[in-house]
mmCIF file of C-alpha atoms in Angstrom:
data_model
loop_
_atom_site.group_PDB
_atom_site.id
_atom_site.type_symbol
_atom_site.label_atom_id
_atom_site.label_comp_id
_atom_site.label_asym_id
_atom_site.label_seq_id
_atom_site.Cartn_x
_atom_site.Cartn_y
_atom_site.Cartn_z
ATOM 1 C CA MET O 1 -33.078 -39.095 -15.265
ATOM 2 C CA MET O 2 -32.180 -41.878 -12.865
ATOM 3 C CA LEU O 3 -32.498 -39.490 -9.921
ATOM 4 C CA LEU O 4 -36.001 -38.486 -10.961
ATOM 5 C CA LEU O 5 -37.097 -42.071 -11.440
ATOM 6 C CA ALA O 6 -35.627 -43.026 -8.084
ATOM 7 C CA LEU O 7 -37.557 -40.243 -6.381
ATOM 8 C CA ALA O 8 -40.730 -41.431 -8.062
ATOM 9 C CA LEU O 9 -40.110 -44.950 -6.861
ATOM 10 C CA LEU O 10 -39.450 -43.743 -3.311
ATOM 11 C CA SER O 11 -42.845 -42.059 -3.296
ATOM 12 C CA ALA O 12 -44.476 -45.443 -3.921
ATOM 13 C CA ARG O 13 -42.604 -47.342 -1.162
ATOM 14 C CA PRO O 14 -45.187 -47.046 1.650
ATOM 15 C CA ALA O 15 -47.792 -48.991 -0.317
ATOM 16 C CA ALA O 16 -45.259 -51.576 -1.432
ATOM 17 C CA ALA O 17 -44.012 -52.000 2.153
ATOM 18 C CA GLN O 18 -47.524 -52.994 3.205
ATOM 19 C CA GLY O 19 -47.728 -55.598 0.471
ATOM 20 C CA VAL O 20 -50.057 -53.473 -1.651
ATOM 21 C CA PRO O 21 -48.926 -53.026 -5.264
ATOM 22 C CA ALA O 22 -48.534 -49.407 -6.297
ATOM 23 C CA PRO O 23 -51.431 -48.483 -8.620
ATOM 24 C CA ASP O 24 -50.515 -48.124 -12.278
ATOM 25 C CA THR O 25 -52.146 -44.742 -12.830
ATOM 26 C CA LEU O 26 -51.069 -41.684 -14.740
ATOM 27 C CA ALA O 27 -50.698 -39.881 -11.417
ATOM 28 C CA SER O 28 -48.138 -42.464 -10.279
ATOM 29 C CA ARG O 29 -46.302 -42.367 -13.606
ATOM 30 C CA VAL O 30 -45.812 -38.587 -13.567
ATOM 31 C CA LEU O 31 -44.214 -38.584 -10.111
ATOM 32 C CA ALA O 32 -40.883 -38.215 -11.919
ATOM 33 C CA CYS O 33 -42.112 -34.854 -13.250
ATOM 34 C CA THR O 34 -42.989 -33.609 -9.777
ATOM 35 C CA ALA O 35 -39.429 -34.127 -8.533
ATOM 36 C CA CYS O 36 -38.507 -30.935 -10.413
ATOM 37 C CA HIS O 37 -41.859 -29.231 -10.994
ATOM 38 C CA GLY O 38 -43.158 -29.691 -7.469
ATOM 39 C CA ARG O 39 -46.063 -31.598 -5.970
ATOM 40 C CA GLU O 40 -48.930 -31.706 -8.477
ATOM 41 C CA GLY O 41 -46.836 -29.535 -10.791
ATOM 42 C CA ARG O 42 -47.190 -26.443 -8.589
ATOM 43 C CA ALA O 43 -43.420 -25.602 -8.831
ATOM 44 C CA THR O 44 -40.797 -25.416 -6.093
ATOM 45 C CA PRO O 45 -39.225 -22.428 -4.306
ATOM 46 C CA GLN O 46 -35.897 -22.721 -6.130
ATOM 47 C CA GLY O 47 -37.137 -20.593 -9.019
ATOM 48 C CA TYR O 48 -35.755 -22.398 -12.062
ATOM 49 C CA SER O 49 -38.384 -25.052 -12.774
ATOM 50 C CA PRO O 50 -41.735 -23.566 -13.800
ATOM 51 C CA ARG O 51 -45.199 -24.371 -12.552
ATOM 52 C CA ILE O 52 -46.991 -26.675 -14.987
ATOM 53 C CA ALA O 53 -50.229 -27.216 -13.051
ATOM 54 C CA GLY O 54 -53.178 -25.574 -14.782
ATOM 55 C CA LYS O 55 -51.272 -24.509 -17.897
ATOM 56 C CA PRO O 56 -53.165 -24.936 -21.187
ATOM 57 C CA ALA O 57 -52.927 -28.539 -22.344
ATOM 58 C CA GLY O 58 -51.924 -27.605 -25.888
ATOM 59 C CA TYR O 59 -49.073 -25.466 -24.605
ATOM 60 C CA LEU O 60 -47.748 -28.212 -22.327
ATOM 61 C CA ALA O 61 -47.970 -30.767 -25.136
ATOM 62 C CA ASN O 62 -46.091 -28.450 -27.501
ATOM 63 C CA GLN O 63 -43.304 -27.963 -24.960
ATOM 64 C CA LEU O 64 -42.919 -31.695 -24.427
ATOM 65 C CA LEU O 65 -42.652 -32.126 -28.186
ATOM 66 C CA ASN O 66 -40.134 -29.282 -28.362
ATOM 67 C CA PHE O 67 -37.945 -30.949 -25.734
ATOM 68 C CA ARG O 68 -38.188 -34.335 -27.407
ATOM 69 C CA GLU O 69 -37.396 -32.933 -30.849
ATOM 70 C CA GLY O 70 -34.559 -30.647 -29.764
ATOM 71 C CA ARG O 71 -36.164 -27.240 -30.163
ATOM 72 C CA ARG O 72 -35.705 -26.740 -26.421
ATOM 73 C CA ASN O 73 -32.334 -27.705 -25.013
ATOM 74 C CA TYR O 74 -32.433 -29.455 -21.644
ATOM 75 C CA PRO O 75 -30.875 -32.934 -21.747
ATOM 76 C CA LEU O 76 -32.613 -34.176 -18.599
ATOM 77 C CA MET O 77 -36.055 -33.474 -20.037
ATOM 78 C CA ALA O 78 -35.108 -34.811 -23.448
ATOM 79 C CA SER O 79 -33.792 -38.102 -22.027
ATOM 80 C CA LEU O 80 -36.875 -38.551 -19.858
ATOM 81 C CA ILE O 81 -39.329 -38.352 -22.759
ATOM 82 C CA GLU O 82 -37.272 -39.347 -25.810
ATOM 83 C CA HIS O 83 -39.143 -42.647 -26.314
ATOM 84 C CA MET O 84 -42.640 -41.402 -25.488
ATOM 85 C CA THR O 85 -45.246 -41.153 -28.241
ATOM 86 C CA ASP O 86 -47.088 -37.976 -29.206
ATOM 87 C CA ASP O 87 -50.312 -39.350 -27.742
ATOM 88 C CA TYR O 88 -48.677 -40.195 -24.419
ATOM 89 C CA LEU O 89 -47.107 -36.736 -24.189
ATOM 90 C CA ARG O 90 -50.534 -35.210 -24.799
ATOM 91 C CA GLU O 91 -51.951 -37.426 -22.055
ATOM 92 C CA ILE O 92 -49.317 -36.155 -19.617
ATOM 93 C CA ALA O 93 -50.028 -32.578 -20.691
ATOM 94 C CA GLY O 94 -53.740 -33.083 -20.110
ATOM 95 C CA TYR O 95 -53.100 -34.444 -16.627
ATOM 96 C CA PHE O 96 -51.157 -31.393 -15.488
ATOM 97 C CA ALA O 97 -53.494 -28.977 -17.282
ATOM 98 C CA ALA O 98 -56.359 -30.373 -15.193
ATOM 99 C CA GLN O 99 -54.637 -29.667 -11.855
ATOM 100 C CA ASP O 100 -56.453 -26.789 -10.145
ATOM 101 C CA ILE O 101 -53.950 -25.652 -7.503
ATOM 102 C CA PRO O 102 -54.057 -22.207 -5.822
ATOM 103 C CA TYR O 103 -51.205 -19.846 -6.584
ATOM 104 C CA PRO O 104 -49.164 -18.475 -3.684
ATOM 105 C CA PRO O 105 -48.898 -14.693 -3.216
ATOM 106 C CA PRO O 106 -46.161 -13.079 -5.333
ATOM 107 C CA PRO O 107 -42.830 -12.143 -3.782
ATOM 108 C CA PRO O 108 -42.040 -8.474 -3.103
ATOM 109 C CA PRO O 109 -40.956 -6.503 -6.208
ATOM 110 C CA GLN O 110 -37.310 -7.073 -7.102
ATOM 111 C CA ALA O 111 -36.799 -3.701 -8.808
ATOM 112 C CA GLY O 112 -37.415 -0.010 -8.250
ATOM 113 C CA ALA O 113 -40.570 1.892 -9.152
ATOM 114 C CA GLN O 114 -39.271 3.281 -12.460
ATOM 115 C CA VAL O 115 -38.203 -0.149 -13.648
ATOM 116 C CA LEU O 116 -41.605 -1.580 -12.775
ATOM 117 C CA VAL O 117 -43.385 1.221 -14.651
ATOM 118 C CA ARG O 118 -41.274 0.470 -17.725
ATOM 119 C CA GLY O 119 -42.002 -3.244 -17.393
ATOM 120 C CA GLU O 120 -45.745 -2.734 -17.142
ATOM 121 C CA ALA O 121 -45.717 -0.447 -20.180
ATOM 122 C CA LEU O 122 -44.001 -3.099 -22.291
ATOM 123 C CA VAL O 123 -46.313 -5.825 -21.012
ATOM 124 C CA ARG O 124 -49.505 -3.824 -21.542
ATOM 125 C CA GLN O 125 -48.644 -1.655 -24.554
ATOM 126 C CA GLY O 126 -45.441 -2.944 -26.142
ATOM 127 C CA ASP O 127 -43.183 -0.597 -28.085
ATOM 128 C CA ALA O 128 -44.469 -0.072 -31.619
ATOM 129 C CA ALA O 129 -41.435 1.969 -32.671
ATOM 130 C CA ARG O 130 -39.224 -1.093 -32.168
ATOM 131 C CA GLY O 131 -41.741 -3.643 -33.384
ATOM 132 C CA ILE O 132 -42.340 -5.070 -29.907
ATOM 133 C CA PRO O 133 -45.961 -6.151 -29.368
ATOM 134 C CA ALA O 134 -47.574 -6.037 -25.948
ATOM 135 C CA CYS O 135 -47.273 -9.294 -24.008
ATOM 136 C CA ALA O 136 -51.009 -8.979 -23.309
ATOM 137 C CA ALA O 137 -51.772 -9.028 -27.053
ATOM 138 C CA CYS O 138 -50.931 -12.742 -27.148
ATOM 139 C CA HIS O 139 -51.000 -13.945 -23.542
ATOM 140 C CA GLY O 140 -54.394 -12.401 -22.753
ATOM 141 C CA ARG O 141 -55.488 -9.262 -20.942
ATOM 142 C CA ALA O 142 -55.224 -11.028 -17.586
ATOM 143 C CA LEU O 143 -51.847 -12.524 -18.625
ATOM 144 C CA THR O 144 -53.069 -15.976 -17.579
ATOM 145 C CA GLY O 145 -52.798 -17.439 -21.087
ATOM 146 C CA VAL O 146 -55.346 -18.481 -23.677
ATOM 147 C CA ALA O 147 -56.654 -21.987 -24.295
ATOM 148 C CA PRO O 148 -55.586 -24.261 -25.801
ATOM 149 C CA SER O 149 -51.967 -23.323 -26.465
ATOM 150 C CA ILE O 150 -50.843 -19.918 -25.104
ATOM 151 C CA PRO O 151 -49.302 -19.948 -21.612
ATOM 152 C CA GLY O 152 -49.845 -17.505 -18.780
ATOM 153 C CA LEU O 153 -46.979 -15.270 -17.687
ATOM 154 C CA LEU O 154 -47.940 -14.708 -14.057
ATOM 155 C CA GLY O 155 -47.034 -16.906 -11.117
ATOM 156 C CA LEU O 156 -43.599 -17.655 -12.564
ATOM 157 C CA PRO O 157 -40.278 -16.871 -10.832
ATOM 158 C CA ARG O 158 -38.275 -13.969 -12.198
ATOM 159 C CA ASP O 159 -35.195 -16.178 -12.606
ATOM 160 C CA TYR O 160 -37.168 -18.538 -14.815
ATOM 161 C CA LEU O 161 -38.603 -15.705 -16.936
ATOM 162 C CA ASN O 162 -35.134 -14.177 -17.366
ATOM 163 C CA GLY O 163 -33.721 -17.551 -18.329
ATOM 164 C CA GLN O 164 -36.337 -18.228 -20.991
ATOM 165 C CA LEU O 165 -36.092 -14.814 -22.642
ATOM 166 C CA GLY O 166 -32.313 -15.183 -22.634
ATOM 167 C CA ALA O 167 -32.605 -18.656 -24.170
ATOM 168 C CA TRP O 168 -34.747 -17.287 -27.016
ATOM 169 C CA GLN O 169 -32.293 -14.453 -27.599
ATOM 170 C CA ALA O 170 -29.390 -16.905 -27.750
ATOM 171 C CA GLY O 171 -31.215 -19.435 -29.932
ATOM 172 C CA GLN O 172 -31.155 -22.075 -27.186
ATOM 173 C CA ARG O 173 -34.948 -22.188 -27.038
ATOM 174 C CA ARG O 174 -37.053 -22.469 -30.161
ATOM 175 C CA ALA O 175 -40.643 -23.265 -31.044
ATOM 176 C CA GLN O 176 -42.487 -24.532 -34.087
ATOM 177 C CA ALA O 177 -42.096 -22.131 -37.016
ATOM 178 C CA PRO O 178 -42.845 -19.301 -37.248
ATOM 179 C CA ASP O 179 -41.102 -18.734 -33.920
ATOM 180 C CA CYS O 180 -42.722 -15.447 -32.917
ATOM 181 C CA MET O 181 -41.277 -15.397 -29.389
ATOM 182 C CA ALA O 182 -37.716 -15.649 -30.685
ATOM 183 C CA ASP O 183 -38.359 -12.602 -32.876
ATOM 184 C CA VAL O 184 -39.866 -10.612 -29.989
ATOM 185 C CA ALA O 185 -37.123 -11.601 -27.528
ATOM 186 C CA ARG O 186 -34.359 -10.468 -29.886
ATOM 187 C CA ARG O 187 -35.905 -7.007 -30.067
ATOM 188 C CA LEU O 188 -35.695 -6.605 -26.290
ATOM 189 C CA ALA O 189 -32.706 -4.801 -24.770
ATOM 190 C CA PRO O 190 -31.269 -6.244 -21.533
ATOM 191 C CA GLU O 191 -32.954 -3.494 -19.513
ATOM 192 C CA ASP O 192 -36.277 -4.343 -21.184
ATOM 193 C CA VAL O 193 -35.958 -7.984 -20.134
ATOM 194 C CA GLY O 194 -35.170 -6.994 -16.560
ATOM 195 C CA ALA O 195 -38.108 -4.591 -16.380
ATOM 196 C CA VAL O 196 -40.638 -6.992 -17.886
ATOM 197 C CA THR O 197 -39.652 -9.930 -15.699
ATOM 198 C CA ALA O 198 -39.514 -7.813 -12.535
ATOM 199 C CA TRP O 199 -43.050 -6.555 -13.133
ATOM 200 C CA LEU O 200 -44.509 -9.925 -14.124
ATOM 201 C CA ALA O 201 -42.999 -11.765 -11.157
ATOM 202 C CA ALA O 202 -44.442 -9.209 -8.705
ATOM 203 C CA GLN O 203 -48.065 -9.535 -9.848
ATOM 204 C CA PRO O 204 -50.760 -11.605 -8.127
ATOM 205 C CA VAL O 205 -52.443 -14.219 -10.301
ATOM 206 C CA PRO O 206 -56.099 -13.321 -10.966
ATOM 207 C CA GLY O 207 -58.954 -15.775 -11.376
ATOM 208 C CA GLY O 208 -57.003 -18.754 -10.126
ATOM 209 C CA GLY O 209 -54.737 -18.466 -13.173
ATOM 210 C CA LYS O 210 -57.363 -19.924 -15.514
ATOM 211 C CA PRO O 211 -56.523 -19.331 -19.206
ATOM 212 C CA ALA O 212 -58.961 -17.257 -21.222
ATOM 213 C CA ALA O 213 -61.193 -19.050 -23.707
ATOM 214 C CA ALA O 214 -60.147 -16.735 -26.549
ATOM 215 C CA LEU O 215 -58.242 -13.545 -27.308
ATOM 216 C CA PRO O 216 -60.356 -10.395 -27.631
ATOM 217 C CA ALA O 217 -58.525 -9.404 -30.841
ATOM 218 C CA PRO O 218 -56.323 -11.076 -33.469
ATOM 219 C CA MET O 219 -52.708 -11.750 -32.524
ATOM 220 C CA PRO O 220 -50.097 -9.293 -33.845
ATOM 221 C CA ALA O 221 -48.088 -12.069 -35.512
ATOM 222 C CA ARG O 222 -48.462 -15.697 -36.527
ATOM 223 C CA CYS O 223 -46.962 -18.142 -34.026
ATOM 224 C CA GLY O 224 -46.178 -21.800 -34.635
ATOM 225 C CA GLY O 225 -48.080 -24.230 -32.454
ATOM 226 C CA VAL O 226 -50.829 -21.738 -31.587
ATOM 227 C CA VAL O 227 -54.238 -23.124 -32.480
ATOM 228 C CA GLY O 228 -57.436 -21.192 -33.145
ATOM 229 C CA ALA O 229 -56.150 -17.607 -32.880
ATOM 230 C CA GLY O 230 -56.539 -15.111 -35.701
ATOM 231 C CA VAL O 231 -53.701 -12.839 -36.809
ATOM 232 C CA SER O 232 -53.838 -9.142 -37.618
ATOM 233 C CA PRO O 233 -53.444 -8.380 -41.326
#
């Protein structure tokens, strides 16, 4: 935490050196976030900290609450926000949700053609025989998320996607009950995870990554923290 705060303070030094007080704005306060999540929340090349710019505000707020309340396990994040109020966390979430930053082109595919075909099939169609819904059934046909609380899956590094699915499988990442993603992740075999993340990471982000306003059909399962989406009977 101290490293992040120090980096934020360093960013404000030029103004202070000229005798001009650094402005007390939300943009200046969230500089600590950008030390890991990249300038304006656009992510960094390392591949382990996700992009937060342009994500649905409700989703970002839920994740901040999950870190603060221990449902997601990352001590650095937890210590940074442990004393922040719900309203302030929502204000931070709203700031990053409003950032309209272009996505870079995707990296070359990191798997062979057959693996990518399998990944796309799981993303688009799921596997009904094993109770695995299509990713697109919840994250939107364009896979850019759904406002206000479902995240997009494109424009994220494969290492990050692998890490999060593994964290759900191991119980290290949780969400508000009912935790639908934990249930889905535990139904995925290791080769499924590899195929899905390889395909997702290789896709360009359509429409500037803007989340859809609504899902075209009810969700296949009820998910905690998801607002305004119907569920199939």
